[in-house]
mmCIF file of C-alpha atoms in Angstrom:
data_model
loop_
_atom_site.group_PDB
_atom_site.id
_atom_site.type_symbol
_atom_site.label_atom_id
_atom_site.label_comp_id
_atom_site.label_asym_id
_atom_site.label_seq_id
_atom_site.Cartn_x
_atom_site.Cartn_y
_atom_site.Cartn_z
ATOM 1 C CA MET V 1 -0.143 -0.104 -0.189
ATOM 2 C CA ARG V 2 1.618 3.307 -1.127
ATOM 3 C CA GLN V 3 2.006 6.027 1.815
ATOM 4 C CA ILE V 4 0.654 9.176 2.086
ATOM 5 C CA ILE V 5 2.575 11.850 3.971
ATOM 6 C CA LEU V 6 0.114 15.145 4.958
ATOM 7 C CA VAL V 7 2.432 18.026 5.966
ATOM 8 C CA PHE V 8 0.178 20.631 7.659
ATOM 9 C CA SER V 9 2.590 23.758 7.784
ATOM 10 C CA PHE V 10 2.922 27.587 6.937
ATOM 11 C CA GLY V 11 5.415 29.844 5.889
ATOM 12 C CA LEU V 12 8.632 29.066 5.723
ATOM 13 C CA ALA V 13 8.748 26.126 8.200
ATOM 14 C CA VAL V 14 6.870 24.323 4.838
ATOM 15 C CA LEU V 15 10.462 24.256 3.514
ATOM 16 C CA ILE V 16 11.986 22.104 6.887
ATOM 17 C CA SER V 17 9.398 19.942 6.406
ATOM 18 C CA LEU V 18 9.830 19.207 2.967
ATOM 19 C CA ASN V 19 13.179 17.764 3.172
ATOM 20 C CA CYS V 20 11.510 14.667 4.684
ATOM 21 C CA PHE V 21 10.279 14.223 0.717
ATOM 22 C CA ALA V 22 14.047 13.647 -0.433
ATOM 23 C CA TRP V 23 13.772 9.838 -0.490
ATOM 24 C CA SER V 24 16.979 7.874 -1.604
ATOM 25 C CA GLU V 25 16.154 4.351 -2.967
ATOM 26 C CA ASN V 26 16.300 2.950 0.255
ATOM 27 C CA GLY V 27 13.887 4.678 2.076
ATOM 28 C CA GLU V 28 16.082 6.872 3.325
ATOM 29 C CA THR V 29 16.246 10.600 3.353
ATOM 30 C CA ARG V 30 19.240 12.195 2.024
ATOM 31 C CA GLN V 31 20.779 15.958 1.698
ATOM 32 C CA ASN V 32 20.309 17.264 -1.574
ATOM 33 C CA HIS V 33 23.294 19.679 -2.878
ATOM 34 C CA GLY V 34 22.078 23.498 -3.853
ATOM 35 C CA PHE V 35 21.117 24.261 -7.297
ATOM 36 C CA ASN V 36 20.404 27.569 -9.809
ATOM 37 C CA VAL V 37 16.786 27.417 -10.676
ATOM 38 C CA GLY V 38 15.277 27.926 -13.858
ATOM 39 C CA TYR V 39 11.863 28.950 -14.783
ATOM 40 C CA ARG V 40 10.022 29.069 -17.796
ATOM 41 C CA ILE V 41 6.290 29.188 -18.872
ATOM 42 C CA LEU V 42 4.574 26.621 -20.635
ATOM 43 C CA ASP V 43 1.296 27.571 -22.865
ATOM 44 C CA LEU V 44 -0.552 23.813 -22.880
ATOM 45 C CA GLN V 45 -3.690 23.518 -25.138
ATOM 46 C CA TYR V 46 -6.013 21.719 -22.897
ATOM 47 C CA ARG V 47 -9.770 20.094 -23.729
ATOM 48 C CA TYR V 48 -12.172 20.185 -21.245
ATOM 49 C CA GLY V 49 -15.910 18.421 -22.211
ATOM 50 C CA LYS V 50 -16.314 19.977 -25.243
ATOM 51 C CA ASN V 51 -14.450 22.994 -24.755
ATOM 52 C CA GLU V 52 -10.698 23.758 -25.583
ATOM 53 C CA GLN V 53 -8.941 26.515 -23.916
ATOM 54 C CA TRP V 54 -5.012 27.254 -22.838
ATOM 55 C CA LEU V 55 -3.577 26.288 -19.167
ATOM 56 C CA THR V 56 -0.671 28.211 -18.493
ATOM 57 C CA VAL V 57 1.555 26.361 -16.065
ATOM 58 C CA ALA V 58 4.946 28.152 -14.553
ATOM 59 C CA VAL V 59 7.734 25.661 -13.940
ATOM 60 C CA TRP V 60 10.597 25.769 -11.726
ATOM 61 C CA TYR V 61 13.280 23.739 -12.113
ATOM 62 C CA PRO V 62 17.166 22.341 -11.177
ATOM 63 C CA THR V 63 19.981 23.816 -13.548
ATOM 64 C CA ARG V 64 23.323 25.209 -13.773
ATOM 65 C CA ALA V 65 22.632 28.607 -15.677
ATOM 66 C CA THR V 66 23.240 31.503 -13.309
ATOM 67 C CA PRO V 67 20.437 33.141 -12.502
ATOM 68 C CA GLN V 68 19.203 37.073 -12.563
ATOM 69 C CA ARG V 69 16.669 39.232 -10.339
ATOM 70 C CA TYR V 70 13.404 38.454 -12.532
ATOM 71 C CA ASN V 71 9.783 40.145 -11.500
ATOM 72 C CA TYR V 72 7.017 37.842 -11.697
ATOM 73 C CA GLY V 73 4.482 40.730 -11.349
ATOM 74 C CA GLY V 74 4.059 43.373 -9.172
ATOM 75 C CA PRO V 75 5.925 43.755 -5.983
ATOM 76 C CA THR V 76 6.462 39.678 -6.189
ATOM 77 C CA TYR V 77 10.684 39.440 -7.822
ATOM 78 C CA GLY V 78 12.938 36.184 -7.168
ATOM 79 C CA SER V 79 16.101 34.814 -8.806
ATOM 80 C CA VAL V 80 15.862 32.674 -11.612
ATOM 81 C CA ALA V 81 17.576 31.665 -14.987
ATOM 82 C CA LEU V 82 14.769 32.294 -17.911
ATOM 83 C CA GLU V 83 14.346 29.985 -20.467
ATOM 84 C CA ALA V 84 17.404 28.441 -19.301
ATOM 85 C CA ALA V 85 18.412 24.523 -19.742
ATOM 86 C CA PRO V 86 17.858 21.805 -16.788
ATOM 87 C CA HIS V 87 20.950 20.526 -15.065
ATOM 88 C CA LEU V 88 20.797 17.153 -16.497
ATOM 89 C CA GLU V 89 23.304 15.680 -14.132
ATOM 90 C CA GLY V 90 21.816 16.408 -11.556
ATOM 91 C CA GLY V 91 18.186 14.141 -11.965
ATOM 92 C CA PRO V 92 16.229 12.277 -11.678
ATOM 93 C CA TYR V 93 14.272 14.940 -9.634
ATOM 94 C CA PRO V 94 11.081 14.588 -7.487
ATOM 95 C CA LEU V 95 8.189 16.226 -8.895
ATOM 96 C CA LEU V 96 5.874 18.628 -7.109
ATOM 97 C CA VAL V 97 2.308 19.562 -9.275
ATOM 98 C CA PHE V 98 1.188 23.114 -7.085
ATOM 99 C CA SER V 99 -2.648 24.221 -7.167
ATOM 100 C CA HIS V 100 -3.579 27.814 -6.332
ATOM 101 C CA GLY V 101 -6.739 29.065 -4.352
ATOM 102 C CA TYR V 102 -9.079 29.829 -5.604
ATOM 103 C CA GLY V 103 -8.885 33.298 -8.052
ATOM 104 C CA GLY V 104 -5.408 33.051 -7.870
ATOM 105 C CA THR V 105 -2.634 31.957 -9.865
ATOM 106 C CA GLY V 106 0.282 29.520 -10.074
ATOM 107 C CA LEU V 107 2.459 32.138 -8.919
ATOM 108 C CA ALA V 108 0.998 32.274 -5.144
ATOM 109 C CA ALA V 109 3.390 30.274 -3.682
ATOM 110 C CA VAL V 110 6.581 31.829 -5.269
ATOM 111 C CA PHE V 111 8.515 31.590 -1.782
ATOM 112 C CA LEU V 112 8.086 28.029 -1.893
ATOM 113 C CA THR V 113 8.364 27.141 -5.498
ATOM 114 C CA GLU V 114 11.971 28.313 -6.245
ATOM 115 C CA ARG V 115 13.127 27.119 -2.772
ATOM 116 C CA LEU V 116 11.955 23.629 -3.806
ATOM 117 C CA ALA V 117 13.578 24.195 -7.258
ATOM 118 C CA ALA V 118 16.976 25.048 -5.582
ATOM 119 C CA ARG V 119 17.181 21.421 -3.761
ATOM 120 C CA GLY V 120 16.537 19.691 -6.177
ATOM 121 C CA TRP V 121 12.502 19.542 -7.248
ATOM 122 C CA ILE V 122 10.838 20.238 -10.379
ATOM 123 C CA VAL V 123 7.611 22.253 -9.673
ATOM 124 C CA ALA V 124 4.277 22.935 -11.907
ATOM 125 C CA ALA V 125 1.484 25.198 -11.496
ATOM 126 C CA PRO V 126 -1.068 26.111 -13.621
ATOM 127 C CA ASP V 127 -3.321 28.731 -13.369
ATOM 128 C CA HIS V 128 -6.197 27.047 -12.895
ATOM 129 C CA LEU V 129 -9.112 28.001 -15.235
ATOM 130 C CA ASP V 130 -11.462 29.233 -12.598
ATOM 131 C CA ARG V 131 -14.683 31.526 -13.236
ATOM 132 C CA TYR V 132 -13.180 34.440 -11.395
ATOM 133 C CA ALA V 133 -9.042 34.900 -11.786
ATOM 134 C CA ALA V 134 -7.507 38.080 -10.313
ATOM 135 C CA VAL V 135 -3.699 37.442 -11.261
ATOM 136 C CA ARG V 136 -2.593 35.330 -13.892
ATOM 137 C CA ILE V 137 1.076 33.711 -14.688
ATOM 138 C CA ARG V 138 1.551 35.831 -18.432
ATOM 139 C CA THR V 139 -0.710 38.932 -17.565
ATOM 140 C CA GLY V 140 -0.104 39.686 -14.085
ATOM 141 C CA GLN V 141 -3.560 41.852 -11.970
ATOM 142 C CA LYS V 142 -6.617 41.761 -14.090
ATOM 143 C CA ASP V 143 -7.712 44.990 -14.945
ATOM 144 C CA ASN V 144 -11.195 46.123 -13.769
ATOM 145 C CA PHE V 145 -11.172 42.493 -12.056
ATOM 146 C CA ASP V 146 -14.900 42.020 -10.708
ATOM 147 C CA ARG V 147 -14.349 41.764 -6.217
ATOM 148 C CA ARG V 148 -18.458 41.256 -6.119
ATOM 149 C CA GLY V 149 -18.447 38.368 -8.502
ATOM 150 C CA PHE V 150 -15.465 36.765 -7.104
ATOM 151 C CA TRP V 151 -16.608 37.209 -3.591
ATOM 152 C CA ARG V 152 -20.368 36.073 -4.469
ATOM 153 C CA HIS V 153 -18.669 32.739 -6.154
ATOM 154 C CA ALA V 154 -16.212 32.340 -3.397
ATOM 155 C CA GLN V 155 -18.979 31.882 -0.886
ATOM 156 C CA GLN V 156 -21.316 29.682 -2.585
ATOM 157 C CA ILE V 157 -17.929 27.251 -3.049
ATOM 158 C CA SER V 158 -17.491 27.372 0.674
ATOM 159 C CA ASN V 159 -20.994 26.777 1.439
ATOM 160 C CA SER V 160 -20.838 23.946 -1.028
ATOM 161 C CA GLY V 161 -21.249 19.929 0.358
ATOM 162 C CA PRO V 162 -20.178 16.743 -1.281
ATOM 163 C CA ASP V 163 -23.396 16.519 -3.350
ATOM 164 C CA ASP V 164 -21.740 19.904 -5.188
ATOM 165 C CA ARG V 165 -18.539 18.585 -5.796
ATOM 166 C CA HIS V 166 -18.508 17.845 -9.379
ATOM 167 C CA ALA V 167 -18.997 21.525 -10.122
ATOM 168 C CA TYR V 168 -15.327 21.624 -9.104
ATOM 169 C CA LEU V 169 -13.242 18.962 -10.502
ATOM 170 C CA TYR V 170 -12.414 20.907 -13.120
ATOM 171 C CA ARG V 171 -9.461 21.632 -10.913
ATOM 172 C CA VAL V 172 -8.843 18.172 -10.530
ATOM 173 C CA GLU V 173 -8.593 17.296 -13.820
ATOM 174 C CA GLU V 174 -6.397 20.335 -14.970
ATOM 175 C CA MET V 175 -3.862 18.802 -12.068
ATOM 176 C CA GLN V 176 -3.905 15.289 -13.925
ATOM 177 C CA PHE V 177 -3.582 16.782 -17.263
ATOM 178 C CA VAL V 178 -0.410 19.149 -15.834
ATOM 179 C CA LEU V 179 1.200 15.571 -14.776
ATOM 180 C CA GLU V 180 0.524 13.706 -17.630
ATOM 181 C CA ARG V 181 1.822 16.524 -19.456
ATOM 182 C CA MET V 182 5.052 17.118 -17.761
ATOM 183 C CA LEU V 183 5.889 13.297 -17.558
ATOM 184 C CA ALA V 184 5.785 13.468 -21.252
ATOM 185 C CA SER V 185 7.185 16.802 -21.974
ATOM 186 C CA GLU V 186 10.648 17.588 -23.297
ATOM 187 C CA PRO V 187 13.177 18.464 -21.783
ATOM 188 C CA PHE V 188 11.466 17.497 -18.569
ATOM 189 C CA GLY V 189 9.972 14.178 -18.966
ATOM 190 C CA LYS V 190 13.416 12.569 -18.557
ATOM 191 C CA LEU V 191 14.455 14.111 -15.611
ATOM 192 C CA ILE V 192 11.214 13.277 -13.740
ATOM 193 C CA ASP V 193 12.084 10.108 -10.964
ATOM 194 C CA ARG V 194 8.253 8.500 -11.527
ATOM 195 C CA GLU V 195 8.827 6.996 -7.760
ATOM 196 C CA ARG V 196 8.723 10.714 -6.147
ATOM 197 C CA ILE V 197 5.533 12.759 -7.232
ATOM 198 C CA ALA V 198 3.732 14.581 -5.136
ATOM 199 C CA VAL V 199 0.620 17.048 -5.153
ATOM 200 C CA GLY V 200 0.274 19.907 -3.442
ATOM 201 C CA GLY V 201 -2.478 23.267 -2.883
ATOM 202 C CA HIS V 202 -3.029 26.041 -0.851
ATOM 203 C CA SER V 203 -6.878 26.474 0.242
ATOM 204 C CA PHE V 204 -9.454 25.293 -2.804
ATOM 205 C CA GLY V 205 -5.948 23.970 -4.013
ATOM 206 C CA GLY V 206 -6.038 21.932 -0.855
ATOM 207 C CA PHE V 207 -9.219 20.437 -1.915
ATOM 208 C CA THR V 208 -7.813 19.924 -5.447
ATOM 209 C CA ALA V 209 -4.883 18.298 -4.699
ATOM 210 C CA LEU V 210 -6.898 15.750 -2.227
ATOM 211 C CA GLY V 211 -8.574 15.354 -5.142
ATOM 212 C CA LEU V 212 -6.149 13.963 -6.914
ATOM 213 C CA CYS V 213 -4.573 11.505 -4.190
ATOM 214 C CA GLY V 214 -8.008 9.697 -4.179
ATOM 215 C CA ALA V 215 -9.911 11.575 -1.450
ATOM 216 C CA ILE V 216 -12.781 11.652 -4.137
ATOM 217 C CA PRO V 217 -13.809 8.043 -5.446
ATOM 218 C CA GLY V 218 -13.036 7.397 -8.742
ATOM 219 C CA ARG V 219 -10.374 10.705 -9.094
ATOM 220 C CA GLY V 220 -7.232 8.634 -7.483
ATOM 221 C CA GLU V 221 -3.911 9.036 -9.171
ATOM 222 C CA GLU V 222 -1.664 6.297 -8.132
ATOM 223 C CA ARG V 223 1.572 8.219 -9.340
ATOM 224 C CA VAL V 224 1.231 10.319 -6.388
ATOM 225 C CA LYS V 225 2.963 9.383 -3.170
ATOM 226 C CA ALA V 226 3.261 12.590 -1.256
ATOM 227 C CA VAL V 227 0.874 15.263 -0.396
ATOM 228 C CA LEU V 228 1.549 18.833 0.833
ATOM 229 C CA LEU V 229 -1.291 21.138 1.865
ATOM 230 C CA PHE V 230 -0.939 24.271 3.138
#
């Protein structure tokens, strides 16, 4: 029976807890060496039902390239090597697919995603196709964002129950799609350790991640070995 590790934490304490995910072949933890962080944005053609859309995904990964100060949008800065080649010799790397909160963006956990990549992870975080989205990976803050509509719909989600779950399964399917595309992609697919795949999420992203771990009947992904929630 596969093991699922649950980590409930906040802020930088999450980074300490994540050391337990650096599994070795014998099940013991190992110390990762530091890496420079590469960053690129993927636009994936995605079909949900009869609708065909583009799903934008931010990806952080280890690289040998020299990082530069980078503005993700607004006041959020990082240190990454944009579009750099991945560090091939350092792999295979564990993969985390991370789900943001409702109305947010795949850039919402930059504080976490950059640090993980620097410790030998590949991290993919999609912009979910929520009804309302205040921020997007490529375009930043949305102008004329409908805050009232957003809060009304967020309240509707918070008041929903198991019978309403079908309305939000699009997020689980988007995560499944990102996982599959990352495993099949060039150049990342061959660098991912198939035995060390995790999903995670914040807020509504926690629901999304748990759905992919089997908390929703019929939606479990057997390749997922761990889940990070905060």
